[in-house]
Short mmCIF file of C-alpha atoms in Angstrom, two decimals:
data_model
loop_
_atom_site.label_atom_id
_atom_site.label_comp_id
_atom_site.label_asym_id
_atom_site.label_seq_id
_atom_site.Cartn_x
_atom_site.Cartn_y
_atom_site.Cartn_z
CA MET A 1200 -85.81 53.89 -257.81
CA THR A 1201 -83.85 56.19 -255.56
CA HIS A 1202 -81.91 55.13 -252.54
CA SER A 1203 -84.50 56.83 -250.33
CA GLN A 1204 -87.31 54.85 -251.95
CA GLU A 1205 -85.33 51.59 -251.56
CA SER A 1206 -84.86 52.33 -247.89
CA ASP A 1207 -88.55 53.07 -247.54
CA GLU A 1208 -89.45 49.77 -249.16
CA THR A 1209 -87.08 47.84 -246.91
CA THR A 1210 -88.37 49.49 -243.74
CA ALA A 1211 -92.01 49.05 -244.64
CA THR A 1212 -91.52 45.41 -245.52
CA SER A 1213 -89.71 44.59 -242.29
CA ALA A 1214 -92.17 46.54 -240.16
CA GLU A 1215 -95.38 45.08 -241.62
CA PRO A 1216 -96.79 41.62 -240.87
CA ALA A 1217 -97.87 39.12 -243.47
CA THR A 1218 -100.96 39.73 -245.57
CA ALA A 1219 -103.04 37.83 -243.01
CA ASP A 1220 -102.89 40.96 -240.78
CA LEU A 1221 -104.69 42.92 -243.46
CA VAL A 1222 -107.91 40.95 -243.22
CA ASP A 1223 -109.05 43.45 -240.56
CA ALA A 1224 -108.99 46.18 -243.20
CA GLN A 1225 -111.44 44.29 -245.38
CA ALA A 1226 -113.66 43.35 -242.46
CA ALA A 1227 -113.67 46.86 -240.90
CA PRO A 1228 -113.38 49.70 -243.42
CA ASP A 1229 -113.53 53.32 -242.40
CA THR A 1230 -116.89 54.64 -241.29
CA GLU A 1231 -117.16 57.13 -244.08
CA SER A 1232 -118.38 55.52 -247.30
CA PRO A 1233 -117.01 56.94 -250.57
CA THR A 1234 -119.36 59.05 -252.68
CA ALA A 1235 -119.93 58.68 -256.41
CA ALA A 1236 -117.87 61.77 -257.20
CA SER A 1237 -114.86 60.63 -255.19
CA PRO A 1238 -112.61 57.75 -256.10
CA GLN A 1239 -113.55 54.41 -254.45
CA PRO A 1240 -111.10 53.53 -251.61
CA THR A 1241 -109.37 50.21 -251.68
CA SER A 1242 -108.30 47.98 -248.80
CA PRO A 1243 -105.32 49.31 -246.84
CA VAL A 1244 -102.06 47.67 -247.70
CA VAL A 1245 -98.56 47.88 -246.35
CA ASP A 1246 -95.82 49.51 -248.35
CA SER A 1247 -94.41 46.19 -249.46
CA GLU A 1248 -97.66 45.40 -251.28
CA ILE A 1249 -97.45 48.56 -253.48
CA PRO A 1250 -95.73 47.75 -256.79
CA ALA A 1251 -92.67 49.96 -257.19
CA PRO A 1252 -91.99 51.69 -260.50
CA ALA A 1253 -89.42 50.09 -262.75
CA PRO A 1254 -85.95 51.43 -262.00
CA ALA A 1255 -84.31 53.62 -264.67
CA SER A 1256 -80.99 52.13 -263.87
CA PRO A 1257 -79.61 49.26 -261.84
CA ARG A 1258 -79.98 49.67 -258.09
CA PRO A 1259 -76.75 51.00 -256.60
CA THR A 1260 -75.17 48.69 -254.11
CA PRO A 1261 -75.09 50.38 -250.72
CA SER A 1262 -71.78 50.80 -249.09
CA PRO A 1263 -71.21 48.56 -246.11
CA LYS A 1264 -70.47 51.62 -244.02
CA GLN A 1265 -73.64 53.42 -245.09
CA PRO A 1266 -75.86 53.87 -242.06
CA SER A 1267 -79.42 52.57 -242.12
CA THR A 1268 -81.77 55.47 -241.57
CA MET A 1269 -85.55 55.63 -241.06
CA PRO A 1270 -87.47 56.96 -244.09
CA SER A 1271 -88.39 60.59 -243.78
CA PRO A 1272 -91.88 61.95 -244.50
CA ALA A 1273 -90.44 63.71 -247.56
CA ALA A 1274 -89.20 60.43 -248.97
CA PHE A 1275 -92.65 58.92 -248.69
CA ALA A 1276 -94.17 62.05 -250.23
CA ALA A 1277 -91.80 61.90 -253.21
CA ARG A 1278 -92.61 58.27 -253.90
CA PRO A 1279 -95.05 57.93 -256.84
CA LYS A 1280 -98.47 56.60 -255.92
CA ALA A 1281 -99.25 53.18 -257.30
CA ALA A 1282 -102.63 52.08 -258.45
CA ALA A 1283 -104.46 49.61 -256.29
CA PRO A 1284 -104.06 46.03 -257.44
CA ALA A 1285 -106.85 44.89 -259.70
CA ALA A 1286 -107.38 41.71 -257.66
CA MET A 1287 -108.00 43.58 -254.38
CA ALA A 1288 -111.66 43.44 -253.48
CA GLU A 1289 -113.72 46.42 -252.48
CA PRO A 1290 -114.57 46.35 -248.74
CA ALA A 1291 -118.14 45.51 -247.93
CA PRO A 1292 -120.10 48.17 -246.09
CA VAL A 1293 -120.58 47.39 -242.37
CA ALA A 1294 -122.19 49.07 -239.43
CA ALA A 1295 -120.84 52.45 -238.34
CA LEU A 1296 -117.72 52.26 -236.18
CA ALA A 1297 -117.15 54.20 -233.01
CA PRO A 1298 -115.53 57.62 -233.66
CA VAL A 1299 -111.82 57.96 -233.01
CA ASN A 1300 -110.35 60.82 -231.01
CA LEU A 1301 -108.04 62.10 -233.73
CA ALA A 1302 -106.62 64.84 -231.51
CA GLU A 1303 -105.47 62.20 -229.02
CA ALA A 1304 -104.34 59.92 -231.83
CA ALA A 1305 -102.16 62.69 -233.26
CA LYS A 1306 -99.97 62.38 -230.13
CA PHE A 1307 -98.94 58.88 -231.18
CA GLY A 1308 -99.04 58.85 -234.96
CA ARG A 1309 -99.64 60.66 -238.23
CA ALA A 1310 -100.85 59.89 -241.74
CA GLU A 1311 -99.76 61.16 -245.14
CA ASP A 1312 -101.88 62.04 -248.13
CA ASP A 1313 -101.14 58.73 -249.85
CA GLY A 1314 -102.49 56.79 -246.86
CA HIS A 1315 -99.18 55.88 -245.25
CA VAL A 1316 -99.40 55.94 -241.44
CA PHE A 1317 -96.55 56.27 -238.94
CA LEU A 1318 -96.29 55.49 -235.23
CA LEU A 1319 -94.57 58.07 -233.02
CA LEU A 1320 -92.71 56.27 -230.24
CA ASP A 1321 -89.94 57.59 -228.04
CA GLY A 1322 -89.17 60.40 -230.52
CA GLU A 1323 -88.95 58.10 -233.52
CA GLU A 1324 -91.35 57.27 -236.35
CA PHE A 1325 -92.22 53.72 -237.35
CA PRO A 1326 -94.26 52.97 -240.51
CA VAL A 1327 -97.26 50.85 -239.60
CA GLY A 1328 -98.96 50.52 -243.00
CA GLN A 1329 -101.03 52.23 -245.66
CA TYR A 1330 -104.72 52.82 -246.21
CA PRO A 1331 -104.80 53.94 -249.86
CA GLY A 1332 -107.76 55.71 -251.36
CA ALA A 1333 -108.81 57.27 -248.06
CA SER A 1334 -108.24 60.55 -246.26
CA LYS A 1335 -105.46 61.02 -243.75
CA ASP A 1336 -107.94 60.95 -240.89
CA GLU A 1337 -109.50 57.74 -242.16
CA ALA A 1338 -106.12 56.10 -242.58
CA LEU A 1339 -105.01 57.17 -239.10
CA ALA A 1340 -108.35 56.11 -237.58
CA TYR A 1341 -108.04 52.60 -239.05
CA PHE A 1342 -104.69 51.94 -237.36
CA VAL A 1343 -105.87 53.58 -234.13
CA ARG A 1344 -108.76 51.12 -234.06
CA LYS A 1345 -106.29 48.25 -234.37
CA PHE A 1346 -104.53 49.63 -231.30
CA GLU A 1347 -107.87 49.94 -229.50
CA ASP A 1348 -108.47 46.25 -230.23
CA ILE A 1349 -105.21 45.48 -228.41
CA CYS A 1350 -106.25 47.78 -225.55
CA SER A 1351 -109.59 45.97 -225.34
CA ALA A 1352 -107.75 42.65 -225.05
CA VAL A 1353 -105.57 44.14 -222.28
CA THR A 1354 -108.66 45.44 -220.46
CA LEU A 1355 -110.34 42.04 -220.72
CA LEU A 1356 -107.22 40.40 -219.31
CA GLU A 1357 -107.15 42.91 -216.43
CA GLN A 1358 -110.76 42.06 -215.64
CA ARG A 1359 -109.95 38.34 -215.64
CA VAL A 1360 -107.04 38.94 -213.26
CA GLU A 1361 -109.23 41.08 -211.01
CA ALA A 1362 -111.87 38.33 -210.97
CA LYS A 1363 -109.11 35.80 -210.10
CA ALA A 1364 -109.89 33.69 -213.14
CA PRO A 1365 -107.64 30.68 -213.87
CA THR A 1366 -104.21 31.84 -215.07
CA THR A 1367 -103.78 28.94 -217.51
CA ASP A 1368 -103.29 31.06 -220.67
CA MET A 1369 -102.82 34.51 -219.17
CA ALA A 1370 -99.03 34.56 -219.51
CA LYS A 1371 -99.31 33.49 -223.15
CA THR A 1372 -101.87 36.24 -223.72
CA VAL A 1373 -99.50 38.86 -222.29
CA THR A 1374 -96.71 37.59 -224.51
CA HIS A 1375 -98.98 37.65 -227.57
CA LEU A 1376 -100.10 41.21 -226.83
CA ARG A 1377 -96.49 42.31 -226.42
CA GLU A 1378 -95.67 40.70 -229.75
CA GLN A 1379 -98.57 42.55 -231.38
CA LEU A 1380 -97.28 45.85 -230.03
CA ALA A 1381 -93.77 45.01 -231.16
CA GLU A 1382 -95.00 44.42 -234.71
CA ARG A 1383 -95.79 48.18 -234.99
CA THR A 1384 -99.02 47.65 -236.92
CA SER A 1385 -101.19 50.02 -234.88
CA VAL A 1386 -101.13 53.58 -233.53
CA GLY A 1387 -101.57 54.43 -229.87
CA ASP A 1388 -99.92 54.79 -226.46
CA VAL A 1389 -97.68 51.74 -226.79
CA ASN A 1390 -95.64 52.55 -223.67
CA GLY A 1391 -98.80 52.94 -221.60
CA VAL A 1392 -100.09 49.56 -222.69
CA LEU A 1393 -96.67 47.99 -222.13
CA ALA A 1394 -96.73 49.39 -218.59
CA ARG A 1395 -100.17 47.84 -218.05
CA LEU A 1396 -98.86 44.51 -219.36
CA THR A 1397 -95.89 44.74 -216.99
CA ALA A 1398 -98.27 45.30 -214.07
CA LEU A 1399 -100.37 42.40 -215.31
CA ASP A 1400 -97.26 40.21 -215.33
CA GLU A 1401 -96.75 40.79 -211.61
CA LYS A 1402 -100.41 40.20 -210.78
CA ILE A 1403 -100.55 37.07 -212.91
CA ARG A 1404 -97.45 35.65 -211.23
CA SER A 1405 -98.94 36.41 -207.79
CA LEU A 1406 -102.28 34.90 -208.81
CA ALA A 1407 -100.49 31.85 -210.23
CA THR A 1408 -98.63 31.46 -206.92
CA HIS A 1409 -101.91 31.49 -205.01
CA GLU A 1410 -103.37 29.06 -207.51
CA ARG A 1411 -100.44 26.70 -207.04
CA THR A 1412 -100.80 26.97 -203.26
CA ALA A 1413 -104.52 26.27 -203.44
CA HIS A 1414 -103.90 23.51 -205.97
CA ASP A 1415 -101.28 21.91 -203.73
CA ALA A 1416 -103.61 22.14 -200.73
CA ALA A 1417 -106.48 20.61 -202.70
CA ARG A 1418 -104.14 17.96 -204.05
CA ASN A 1419 -103.00 17.12 -200.51
CA VAL A 1420 -106.63 16.79 -199.43
CA GLU A 1421 -107.39 14.55 -202.42
CA LEU A 1422 -104.23 12.53 -201.78
CA ALA A 1423 -105.17 12.10 -198.12
CA ALA A 1424 -108.66 10.95 -199.14
CA ARG A 1425 -107.23 8.41 -201.57
CA GLU A 1426 -104.68 7.28 -198.97
CA ALA A 1427 -107.51 6.84 -196.47
CA ILE A 1428 -109.42 4.65 -198.95
CA VAL A 1429 -106.34 2.53 -199.61
CA ALA A 1430 -105.39 2.30 -195.91
CA GLU A 1431 -108.89 1.15 -194.89
CA ALA A 1432 -108.92 -1.41 -197.70
CA GLU A 1433 -105.53 -2.73 -196.56
CA ALA A 1434 -106.76 -2.87 -192.95
CA ILE A 1435 -109.80 -4.92 -193.98
CA ALA A 1436 -107.63 -7.24 -196.07
CA ALA A 1437 -105.28 -7.75 -193.09
CA GLU A 1438 -108.05 -8.93 -190.72
CA ASP A 1439 -108.08 -12.52 -189.50
CA PRO A 1440 -110.24 -14.51 -191.98
CA SER A 1441 -111.61 -16.65 -189.16
CA ALA A 1442 -112.83 -13.62 -187.16
CA ILE A 1443 -113.87 -11.18 -189.89
CA GLN A 1444 -117.54 -10.38 -190.47
CA TRP A 1445 -117.66 -11.09 -194.18
CA LYS A 1446 -121.02 -9.54 -194.95
CA ILE A 1447 -120.14 -6.21 -193.35
CA SER A 1448 -116.56 -6.18 -194.62
CA SER A 1449 -117.59 -7.10 -198.18
CA ALA A 1450 -120.14 -4.30 -198.23
CA ARG A 1451 -117.52 -1.87 -196.93
CA MET A 1452 -114.97 -2.98 -199.51
CA ASN A 1453 -117.54 -2.36 -202.25
CA GLU A 1454 -118.22 1.09 -200.83
CA LEU A 1455 -114.49 1.86 -200.89
CA PHE A 1456 -114.29 0.74 -204.52
CA GLU A 1457 -117.20 3.02 -205.45
CA ALA A 1458 -115.52 5.87 -203.57
CA TRP A 1459 -112.31 5.22 -205.51
CA LYS A 1460 -114.13 5.29 -208.86
CA HIS A 1461 -115.92 8.51 -207.89
CA ALA A 1462 -112.62 10.10 -206.89
CA GLN A 1463 -111.05 8.97 -210.17
CA LYS A 1464 -113.94 10.44 -212.12
CA THR A 1465 -114.55 13.72 -210.30
CA GLY A 1466 -111.50 14.28 -208.10
CA MET A 1467 -108.32 16.17 -208.78
CA ARG A 1468 -105.63 14.42 -210.77
CA LEU A 1469 -102.70 13.37 -208.58
CA GLY A 1470 -100.22 12.53 -211.26
CA ARG A 1471 -99.90 9.29 -213.15
CA ALA A 1472 -97.16 7.81 -210.96
CA THR A 1473 -98.98 8.61 -207.70
CA GLU A 1474 -102.31 7.34 -208.93
CA GLU A 1475 -100.81 4.14 -210.30
CA SER A 1476 -98.99 3.50 -207.02
CA LEU A 1477 -102.17 4.02 -204.96
CA TRP A 1478 -104.21 1.91 -207.38
CA LYS A 1479 -101.74 -0.97 -207.16
CA ARG A 1480 -102.01 -0.93 -203.37
CA PHE A 1481 -105.80 -0.73 -203.48
CA ARG A 1482 -106.05 -3.48 -206.10
CA SER A 1483 -103.67 -5.67 -204.10
CA ALA A 1484 -105.78 -5.20 -200.93
CA ARG A 1485 -108.95 -6.14 -202.81
CA THR A 1486 -107.22 -9.18 -204.31
CA VAL A 1487 -106.03 -10.40 -200.89
CA PHE A 1488 -109.47 -9.80 -199.38
CA ASP A 1489 -111.17 -11.68 -202.21
CA ARG A 1490 -108.70 -14.60 -201.92
CA HIS A 1491 -109.30 -14.85 -198.16
CA ARG A 1492 -113.06 -14.66 -198.68
CA ARG A 1493 -113.06 -17.45 -201.26
CA ALA A 1494 -110.82 -19.62 -199.08
CA TYR A 1495 -112.98 -18.99 -196.00
CA PHE A 1496 -116.24 -19.84 -197.72
CA SER A 1497 -114.70 -22.88 -199.39
CA GLN A 1498 -113.64 -24.16 -195.97
CA LEU A 1499 -117.02 -23.18 -194.58
CA ASP A 1500 -118.74 -25.23 -197.28
CA ASN A 1501 -116.61 -28.23 -196.32
CA ASN A 1502 -117.40 -27.74 -192.62
CA ASN A 1503 -121.09 -27.34 -193.39
CA ALA A 1504 -121.04 -30.55 -195.40
CA SER A 1505 -119.39 -32.44 -192.51
CA ALA A 1506 -121.80 -30.99 -189.97
CA LYS A 1507 -124.73 -31.85 -192.22
CA ASN A 1508 -123.58 -35.46 -192.53
CA ALA A 1509 -123.14 -35.79 -188.74
CA LYS A 1510 -126.59 -34.39 -188.07
CA GLU A 1511 -128.11 -36.57 -190.76
CA THR A 1512 -126.83 -39.55 -188.75
CA LEU A 1513 -128.42 -38.21 -185.54
CA ILE A 1514 -131.69 -37.63 -187.39
CA ALA A 1515 -131.68 -41.21 -188.66
CA GLU A 1516 -131.35 -42.49 -185.06
CA ALA A 1517 -134.04 -40.12 -183.83
CA GLU A 1518 -136.46 -41.17 -186.55
CA ALA A 1519 -135.80 -44.84 -185.75
CA LEU A 1520 -136.78 -44.22 -182.10
CA ALA A 1521 -139.89 -42.26 -182.99
CA SER A 1522 -142.11 -45.39 -183.06
CA SER A 1523 -140.66 -47.00 -179.92
CA THR A 1524 -143.00 -47.81 -177.04
CA ASP A 1525 -140.18 -48.48 -174.60
CA TRP A 1526 -140.80 -45.08 -173.12
CA GLY A 1527 -138.03 -44.99 -170.57
CA HIS A 1528 -135.26 -46.31 -172.82
CA ALA A 1529 -136.32 -44.19 -175.80
CA ALA A 1530 -136.53 -41.03 -173.68
CA GLY A 1531 -132.98 -41.63 -172.43
CA GLU A 1532 -131.77 -42.16 -175.98
CA TYR A 1533 -133.36 -38.90 -177.05
CA ARG A 1534 -131.53 -37.09 -174.25
CA ARG A 1535 -128.26 -38.60 -175.50
CA LEU A 1536 -129.01 -37.57 -179.09
CA MET A 1537 -129.87 -34.05 -177.98
CA ASP A 1538 -126.53 -33.73 -176.15
CA GLN A 1539 -124.70 -34.87 -179.29
CA TRP A 1540 -126.72 -32.45 -181.43
CA LYS A 1541 -125.73 -29.53 -179.20
CA ALA A 1542 -122.07 -30.56 -179.36
CA SER A 1543 -122.11 -30.87 -183.17
CA PRO A 1544 -120.90 -27.91 -185.30
CA ARG A 1545 -123.50 -25.88 -187.12
CA ALA A 1546 -124.15 -26.35 -190.80
CA SER A 1547 -125.24 -23.48 -193.02
CA ARG A 1548 -128.18 -21.58 -191.60
CA LYS A 1549 -130.59 -22.85 -194.24
CA ASP A 1550 -129.47 -26.49 -193.89
CA ASP A 1551 -129.22 -26.33 -190.11
CA ASP A 1552 -132.79 -25.06 -189.73
CA ALA A 1553 -134.10 -27.79 -192.02
CA LEU A 1554 -132.09 -30.49 -190.19
CA TRP A 1555 -133.32 -29.27 -186.80
CA ASN A 1556 -136.92 -29.36 -187.98
CA ARG A 1557 -136.49 -33.02 -189.00
CA PHE A 1558 -134.79 -33.92 -185.69
CA ARG A 1559 -137.42 -32.11 -183.67
CA ALA A 1560 -140.20 -33.73 -185.68
CA ALA A 1561 -138.90 -37.20 -184.74
CA GLN A 1562 -138.75 -36.19 -181.07
CA ASP A 1563 -142.22 -34.69 -181.20
CA THR A 1564 -143.59 -37.88 -182.72
CA PHE A 1565 -142.16 -40.02 -179.91
CA PHE A 1566 -143.11 -37.71 -177.03
CA ALA A 1567 -146.57 -37.14 -178.46
CA ALA A 1568 -147.11 -40.91 -178.51
CA ARG A 1569 -145.78 -41.20 -174.96
CA GLN A 1570 -148.03 -38.37 -173.80
CA SER A 1571 -151.00 -40.07 -175.39
CA ALA A 1572 -150.17 -43.31 -173.62
CA ASN A 1573 -149.67 -41.49 -170.31
CA SER A 1574 -152.99 -39.72 -170.72
CA ALA A 1575 -154.73 -43.05 -171.14
CA LEU A 1576 -152.99 -44.36 -168.05
CA ASP A 1577 -153.93 -41.24 -166.11
CA GLU A 1578 -157.60 -41.90 -166.83
CA GLU A 1579 -157.14 -45.47 -165.68
CA PHE A 1580 -155.26 -44.44 -162.52
CA GLY A 1581 -157.79 -41.79 -161.49
CA ALA A 1582 -159.67 -44.21 -159.19
CA ASN A 1583 -156.41 -45.30 -157.58
CA LEU A 1584 -155.67 -41.67 -156.78
CA GLU A 1585 -158.93 -41.33 -154.83
CA VAL A 1586 -158.06 -44.42 -152.75
CA LYS A 1587 -154.58 -43.16 -151.93
CA GLU A 1588 -155.81 -39.68 -151.02
CA ALA A 1589 -158.20 -41.33 -148.51
CA LEU A 1590 -155.31 -43.37 -147.10
CA ILE A 1591 -153.27 -40.16 -146.67
CA VAL A 1592 -156.09 -38.64 -144.61
CA GLU A 1593 -156.23 -41.79 -142.48
CA ALA A 1594 -152.44 -41.77 -141.98
CA GLN A 1595 -152.32 -38.10 -141.04
CA ALA A 1596 -154.85 -38.84 -138.27
CA LEU A 1597 -152.15 -40.87 -136.47
CA LEU A 1598 -150.18 -37.68 -135.74
CA PRO A 1599 -149.06 -36.69 -133.23
CA VAL A 1600 -148.08 -40.19 -132.09
CA LYS A 1601 -149.47 -40.96 -128.69
CA ASP A 1602 -149.53 -44.72 -128.74
CA LEU A 1603 -146.45 -45.80 -130.67
CA THR A 1604 -147.39 -49.46 -130.92
CA ALA A 1605 -150.91 -48.73 -132.21
CA ALA A 1606 -149.59 -46.09 -134.59
CA LYS A 1607 -147.02 -48.46 -136.09
CA LYS A 1608 -149.63 -51.18 -136.53
CA ALA A 1609 -152.12 -48.81 -138.21
CA LEU A 1610 -149.43 -47.39 -140.51
CA GLN A 1611 -148.46 -50.88 -141.67
CA THR A 1612 -152.08 -51.58 -142.56
CA ILE A 1613 -152.19 -48.31 -144.51
CA ARG A 1614 -149.02 -49.28 -146.39
CA ASP A 1615 -150.48 -52.62 -147.42
CA ARG A 1616 -153.63 -51.02 -148.75
CA TRP A 1617 -151.45 -48.32 -150.50
CA GLU A 1618 -149.60 -50.96 -152.49
CA GLU A 1619 -152.84 -52.72 -153.36
CA ALA A 1620 -154.30 -49.43 -154.70
CA GLY A 1621 -151.81 -49.38 -157.61
CA LYS A 1622 -150.39 -46.50 -159.65
CA VAL A 1623 -151.73 -42.95 -159.74
CA PRO A 1624 -151.47 -40.34 -162.54
CA ARG A 1625 -147.95 -39.10 -163.10
CA ALA A 1626 -148.88 -35.53 -162.23
CA ASP A 1627 -150.05 -36.59 -158.74
CA MET A 1628 -147.44 -39.22 -158.00
CA GLN A 1629 -144.92 -37.03 -156.18
CA ARG A 1630 -147.61 -35.19 -154.19
CA VAL A 1631 -149.25 -38.28 -152.71
CA GLU A 1632 -145.94 -40.10 -152.11
CA ALA A 1633 -144.60 -37.07 -150.21
CA ALA A 1634 -147.73 -36.84 -148.07
CA LEU A 1635 -147.49 -40.49 -146.94
CA ARG A 1636 -143.72 -40.22 -146.45
CA LYS A 1637 -144.24 -37.35 -144.04
CA VAL A 1638 -146.40 -39.52 -141.76
CA GLU A 1639 -143.93 -42.38 -141.99
CA ASP A 1640 -141.06 -40.09 -141.00
CA ALA A 1641 -142.99 -38.85 -137.95
CA VAL A 1642 -143.74 -42.42 -136.73
CA ARG A 1643 -140.13 -43.47 -137.34
CA ALA A 1644 -138.86 -40.50 -135.30
CA ALA A 1645 -141.17 -41.40 -132.41
CA ASP A 1646 -139.91 -44.97 -132.52
CA GLU A 1647 -136.27 -43.91 -132.44
CA ASP A 1648 -136.91 -41.55 -129.54
CA ASN A 1649 -138.59 -44.31 -127.60
CA TRP A 1650 -135.68 -46.67 -128.19
CA ARG A 1651 -133.19 -44.07 -127.10
CA ARG A 1652 -135.00 -43.54 -123.83
CA SER A 1653 -135.43 -47.27 -123.10
CA ASP A 1654 -131.90 -48.40 -124.00
CA PRO A 1655 -130.50 -50.33 -120.90
CA GLU A 1656 -126.89 -49.65 -121.70
CA ALA A 1657 -127.51 -45.94 -122.10
CA LYS A 1658 -129.48 -45.92 -118.86
CA ALA A 1659 -126.64 -47.69 -117.01
CA ARG A 1660 -124.08 -45.26 -118.37
CA THR A 1661 -126.20 -42.34 -117.26
CA ASN A 1662 -126.60 -43.68 -113.69
CA SER A 1663 -122.84 -44.29 -113.38
CA ALA A 1664 -122.02 -40.78 -114.56
CA LEU A 1665 -124.59 -39.36 -112.12
CA THR A 1666 -122.97 -41.18 -109.18
CA GLN A 1667 -119.47 -40.08 -110.11
CA LEU A 1668 -120.54 -36.48 -110.57
CA GLU A 1669 -122.32 -36.37 -107.21
CA THR A 1670 -119.13 -37.65 -105.49
CA THR A 1671 -117.01 -35.00 -107.25
CA ILE A 1672 -119.42 -32.24 -106.23
CA ALA A 1673 -119.26 -33.34 -102.56
CA GLY A 1674 -115.46 -33.17 -102.65
CA LEU A 1675 -115.52 -29.68 -104.24
CA ARG A 1676 -117.87 -28.44 -101.51
CA ASP A 1677 -115.42 -29.69 -98.84
CA ASP A 1678 -112.54 -27.91 -100.66
CA LEU A 1679 -114.54 -24.68 -100.75
CA ALA A 1680 -115.32 -24.88 -97.06
CA ALA A 1681 -111.66 -25.47 -96.23
CA ALA A 1682 -110.57 -22.51 -98.36
CA GLN A 1683 -113.15 -20.28 -96.71
CA LYS A 1684 -111.97 -21.33 -93.32
CA ALA A 1685 -108.34 -20.67 -94.27
CA GLY A 1686 -109.25 -17.36 -95.95
CA ASP A 1687 -107.48 -18.40 -99.18
CA SER A 1688 -109.30 -16.37 -101.83
CA ARG A 1689 -107.50 -18.01 -104.74
CA LYS A 1690 -108.57 -21.52 -103.70
CA MET A 1691 -112.06 -20.24 -102.92
CA ALA A 1692 -112.44 -18.86 -106.48
CA LYS A 1693 -111.09 -22.01 -108.08
CA ALA A 1694 -113.35 -24.28 -105.99
CA THR A 1695 -116.37 -22.09 -106.65
CA GLU A 1696 -115.81 -22.18 -110.46
CA ALA A 1697 -115.30 -25.96 -110.52
CA LEU A 1698 -118.34 -26.53 -108.30
CA ALA A 1699 -120.60 -24.42 -110.56
CA ALA A 1700 -119.55 -26.38 -113.67
CA ARG A 1701 -120.13 -29.77 -111.99
CA GLU A 1702 -123.53 -28.74 -110.67
CA LEU A 1703 -124.56 -27.73 -114.26
CA TRP A 1704 -123.48 -31.12 -115.58
CA LEU A 1705 -125.36 -32.81 -112.71
CA GLU A 1706 -128.56 -31.04 -113.69
CA GLN A 1707 -128.26 -32.15 -117.32
CA ILE A 1708 -127.52 -35.76 -116.38
CA LYS A 1709 -130.50 -35.86 -114.01
CA LYS A 1710 -132.71 -34.62 -116.83
CA ALA A 1711 -131.42 -37.36 -119.11
CA ALA A 1712 -132.00 -39.96 -116.42
CA GLU A 1713 -135.60 -38.81 -116.15
CA ASP A 1714 -136.05 -39.63 -119.87
CA PHE A 1715 -135.14 -43.25 -119.20
CA SER A 1716 -137.58 -43.54 -116.26
#
């Protein structure tokens, strides 16, 4: 092996990927199938896979100062062609591939007669591989198609960026595509694709920035929603257990728990530390609320039991009075029991309703019996009512009182017969009593007026006052005459005012004296 061939082998080996990259050659052979007259093409292989001829002499050791040069086309042409490995399988025929623009491809690569293909990049040639047993155009077209596969991946990525798809793996995809181009295993406009990848880098970073902004905003909204759930739960747990409405608050706490589970299941993740912190607060609020609820209802059960016992005692007394016929005393006792019932604390709603029904049943039994007894008495007292109504008519005929002595005598007779008549029905008792009382009041008033007018002491006092007032009036008239004679207007006015007042009093006293005559 010559030094040029050794260099070629080294370059091809370092430039080609592992044999896994050659699977594409077996899966996608050239579009032109070999004919029977032409030799059958084998799968393309890189230079490192071609067995080199045995060296005629030991390989010379290169000098450390010897520069490493790229293999020239002449070196590859001088290298003997090796037969395809016997183990390499013949590619299976597939559907026709799209034609390759060989004129355009020639700008970026070339192929040799033995199937070796080179990439032209920045004025240098890089071996990309070999497609043995095929024409130069077929070999070049195979490696161009590999480049087109990379271009298709770049185009797909550009479309994803344009559609603002999630950027999760986009940066990795760009890196992978760059690595594929750096492997020099395809032929095409590498610099153009690198420029597109550079532009994609900028767009992906910008899109990722917007994603982070939107993600942060959505996270803040989710965090605020979770905080609101926790804050409301803490507010409910902090309410006074004696004033809280347990049914409403319990239902709301359950709704908050369902909202928390829904947020955990469908909401955005907030980070393990944040979610654990919020959950601890929420769980603590629920624990406090549940502890207060259990304590409240435990105390409520105790209170209900005490209230039930107290009302059971009142019911026992009420039931004992239910058969009493001492109507007045029993009715008073029932009023006392009712006052105590109202002052007693309430038991549970179910127990309290049942207790009240028992208490009311005892009352109803007693008052129904009393009403039955009163109804019987009312039938018995009906005749008495007729007598008393006749006596009322007779008493009302005494008004107005003209003869006081006769009226008093007649009213006394009516009273005697009233007592003899007996009781009347309870419904009419107040009416008839009030009617008779009205006549009695009128007779009593006439009697008092008569006494006032015939009182000797009052009459004497009236006559004495009348005499004194007449003497005073005579003196005032003399004073007025003297003032008039003297022309003293001040004394005249004073005497006139005093005289008018005394004359008014005199008139009233004379009228009172007439009442005594």
